[in-house]
Amino acid sequence: ARNMEHGPAIRVSGEIQGQIKVWCEDHRIDYRGYSPGEIKKFATGKGNSGKVAMLDAAKSRLDYQGHSYDEADALWILELGKDEYK
């Protein structure tokens, strides 16, 4: 069974992504979303990697000097986008 604590966060995330997509379409800007599994696989080679593995990969492969899981995730999204649109 799905953890009900995540329900509101998933809904809000979906709403935000929908608004961004509409805005991008209105302004003729290419938009591409990535699933958590896609980001994790790109970063670590495994689509089910945890936060520590994502952070460790950012430190070793992206020379990230910080300690924030969120910043590491954001850097991987940026790298994935750069890789896809080169």
PDB file of C-alpha atoms in Angstrom:
ATOM      1  CA  ALA A   1       0.000   0.000   0.000  1.00  0.00           C
ATOM      2  CA  ARG A   2       1.151   3.508  -0.772  1.00  0.00           C
ATOM      3  CA  ASN A   3       2.296   5.596   2.164  1.00  0.00           C
ATOM      4  CA  MET A   4      -0.495   8.145   2.644  1.00  0.00           C
ATOM      5  CA  GLU A   5       1.940  10.742   4.030  1.00  0.00           C
ATOM      6  CA  HIS A   6       3.267  11.261   0.502  1.00  0.00           C
ATOM      7  CA  GLY A   7      -0.143  11.800  -1.096  1.00  0.00           C
ATOM      8  CA  PRO A   8      -0.369  15.584  -0.596  1.00  0.00           C
ATOM      9  CA  ALA A   9       3.268  16.107  -1.642  1.00  0.00           C
ATOM     10  CA  ILE A  10       2.778  14.043  -4.801  1.00  0.00           C
ATOM     11  CA  ARG A  11      -0.337  16.040  -5.664  1.00  0.00           C
ATOM     12  CA  VAL A  12       1.380  19.390  -5.135  1.00  0.00           C
ATOM     13  CA  SER A  13       4.397  18.269  -7.155  1.00  0.00           C
ATOM     14  CA  GLY A  14       2.127  17.217 -10.012  1.00  0.00           C
ATOM     15  CA  GLU A  15       0.296  20.534  -9.890  1.00  0.00           C
ATOM     16  CA  ILE A  16       3.550  22.501  -9.989  1.00  0.00           C
ATOM     17  CA  GLN A  17       4.845  20.430 -12.907  1.00  0.00           C
ATOM     18  CA  GLY A  18       1.576  21.021 -14.733  1.00  0.00           C
ATOM     19  CA  GLN A  19       1.822  24.777 -14.268  1.00  0.00           C
ATOM     20  CA  ILE A  20       5.426  24.818 -15.461  1.00  0.00           C
ATOM     21  CA  LYS A  21       4.497  22.752 -18.502  1.00  0.00           C
ATOM     22  CA  VAL A  22       1.617  25.082 -19.420  1.00  0.00           C
ATOM     23  CA  TRP A  23       3.824  28.168 -18.966  1.00  0.00           C
ATOM     24  CA  CYS A  24       6.554  26.660 -21.136  1.00  0.00           C
ATOM     25  CA  GLU A  25       4.071  25.697 -23.841  1.00  0.00           C
ATOM     26  CA  ASP A  26       2.538  29.204 -23.764  1.00  0.00           C
ATOM     27  CA  HIS A  27       6.011  30.695 -24.252  1.00  0.00           C
ATOM     28  CA  ARG A  28       7.119  28.076 -26.804  1.00  0.00           C
ATOM     29  CA  ILE A  29       9.874  26.755 -24.553  1.00  0.00           C
ATOM     30  CA  ASP A  30      10.811  23.086 -24.753  1.00  0.00           C
ATOM     31  CA  TYR A  31       9.885  21.250 -21.581  1.00  0.00           C
ATOM     32  CA  ARG A  32      10.958  17.815 -20.421  1.00  0.00           C
ATOM     33  CA  GLY A  33      10.333  16.295 -17.031  1.00  0.00           C
ATOM     34  CA  TYR A  34      12.405  13.459 -15.574  1.00  0.00           C
ATOM     35  CA  SER A  35      11.179  10.740 -13.255  1.00  0.00           C
ATOM     36  CA  PRO A  36      13.114  10.076 -10.058  1.00  0.00           C
ATOM     37  CA  GLY A  37      14.196   6.724 -11.515  1.00  0.00           C
ATOM     38  CA  GLU A  38      15.590   8.375 -14.660  1.00  0.00           C
ATOM     39  CA  ILE A  39      17.585  10.847 -12.603  1.00  0.00           C
ATOM     40  CA  LYS A  40      18.929   8.159 -10.274  1.00  0.00           C
ATOM     41  CA  LYS A  41      19.901   5.872 -13.150  1.00  0.00           C
ATOM     42  CA  PHE A  42      21.720   8.713 -14.907  1.00  0.00           C
ATOM     43  CA  ALA A  43      23.568   9.644 -11.715  1.00  0.00           C
ATOM     44  CA  THR A  44      24.451   6.222 -10.339  1.00  0.00           C
ATOM     45  CA  GLY A  45      23.582   3.620 -12.955  1.00  0.00           C
ATOM     46  CA  LYS A  46      20.744   2.295 -10.764  1.00  0.00           C
ATOM     47  CA  GLY A  47      17.191   3.617 -10.885  1.00  0.00           C
ATOM     48  CA  ASN A  48      16.520   2.840  -7.240  1.00  0.00           C
ATOM     49  CA  SER A  49      19.542   4.527  -5.628  1.00  0.00           C
ATOM     50  CA  GLY A  50      19.104   6.253  -2.303  1.00  0.00           C
ATOM     51  CA  LYS A  51      19.963   9.796  -1.273  1.00  0.00           C
ATOM     52  CA  VAL A  52      23.430   8.882   0.014  1.00  0.00           C
ATOM     53  CA  ALA A  53      24.382   7.257  -3.300  1.00  0.00           C
ATOM     54  CA  MET A  54      23.126  10.307  -5.208  1.00  0.00           C
ATOM     55  CA  LEU A  55      25.141  12.641  -2.984  1.00  0.00           C
ATOM     56  CA  ASP A  56      28.257  10.465  -3.205  1.00  0.00           C
ATOM     57  CA  ALA A  57      27.965  10.371  -7.008  1.00  0.00           C
ATOM     58  CA  ALA A  58      27.627  14.168  -7.152  1.00  0.00           C
ATOM     59  CA  LYS A  59      30.732  14.547  -5.016  1.00  0.00           C
ATOM     60  CA  SER A  60      32.799  12.124  -7.073  1.00  0.00           C
ATOM     61  CA  ARG A  61      31.527  12.816 -10.598  1.00  0.00           C
ATOM     62  CA  LEU A  62      30.434  16.463 -10.421  1.00  0.00           C
ATOM     63  CA  ASP A  63      32.980  17.693  -7.876  1.00  0.00           C
ATOM     64  CA  TYR A  64      30.140  18.811  -5.604  1.00  0.00           C
ATOM     65  CA  GLN A  65      31.562  20.120  -2.337  1.00  0.00           C
ATOM     66  CA  GLY A  66      28.332  20.469  -0.356  1.00  0.00           C
ATOM     67  CA  HIS A  67      26.289  18.110   1.809  1.00  0.00           C
ATOM     68  CA  SER A  68      22.716  18.744   0.681  1.00  0.00           C
ATOM     69  CA  TYR A  69      20.754  15.880  -0.828  1.00  0.00           C
ATOM     70  CA  ASP A  70      18.439  18.393  -2.508  1.00  0.00           C
ATOM     71  CA  GLU A  71      21.323  20.297  -4.104  1.00  0.00           C
ATOM     72  CA  ALA A  72      22.869  17.051  -5.317  1.00  0.00           C
ATOM     73  CA  ASP A  73      19.538  16.033  -6.879  1.00  0.00           C
ATOM     74  CA  ALA A  74      19.233  19.442  -8.552  1.00  0.00           C
ATOM     75  CA  LEU A  75      22.741  19.152  -9.974  1.00  0.00           C
ATOM     76  CA  TRP A  76      21.890  15.758 -11.435  1.00  0.00           C
ATOM     77  CA  ILE A  77      18.737  17.143 -13.055  1.00  0.00           C
ATOM     78  CA  LEU A  78      20.837  19.928 -14.584  1.00  0.00           C
ATOM     79  CA  GLU A  79      23.438  17.430 -15.840  1.00  0.00           C
ATOM     80  CA  LEU A  80      20.759  15.167 -17.286  1.00  0.00           C
ATOM     81  CA  GLY A  81      19.179  18.086 -19.134  1.00  0.00           C
ATOM     82  CA  LYS A  82      22.549  19.281 -20.423  1.00  0.00           C
ATOM     83  CA  ASP A  83      23.360  15.760 -21.607  1.00  0.00           C
ATOM     84  CA  GLU A  84      20.021  15.370 -23.380  1.00  0.00           C
ATOM     85  CA  TYR A  85      20.122  18.768 -25.090  1.00  0.00           C
ATOM     86  CA  LYS A  86      23.755  18.957 -26.175  1.00  0.00           C
TER      87      LYS A  86
END
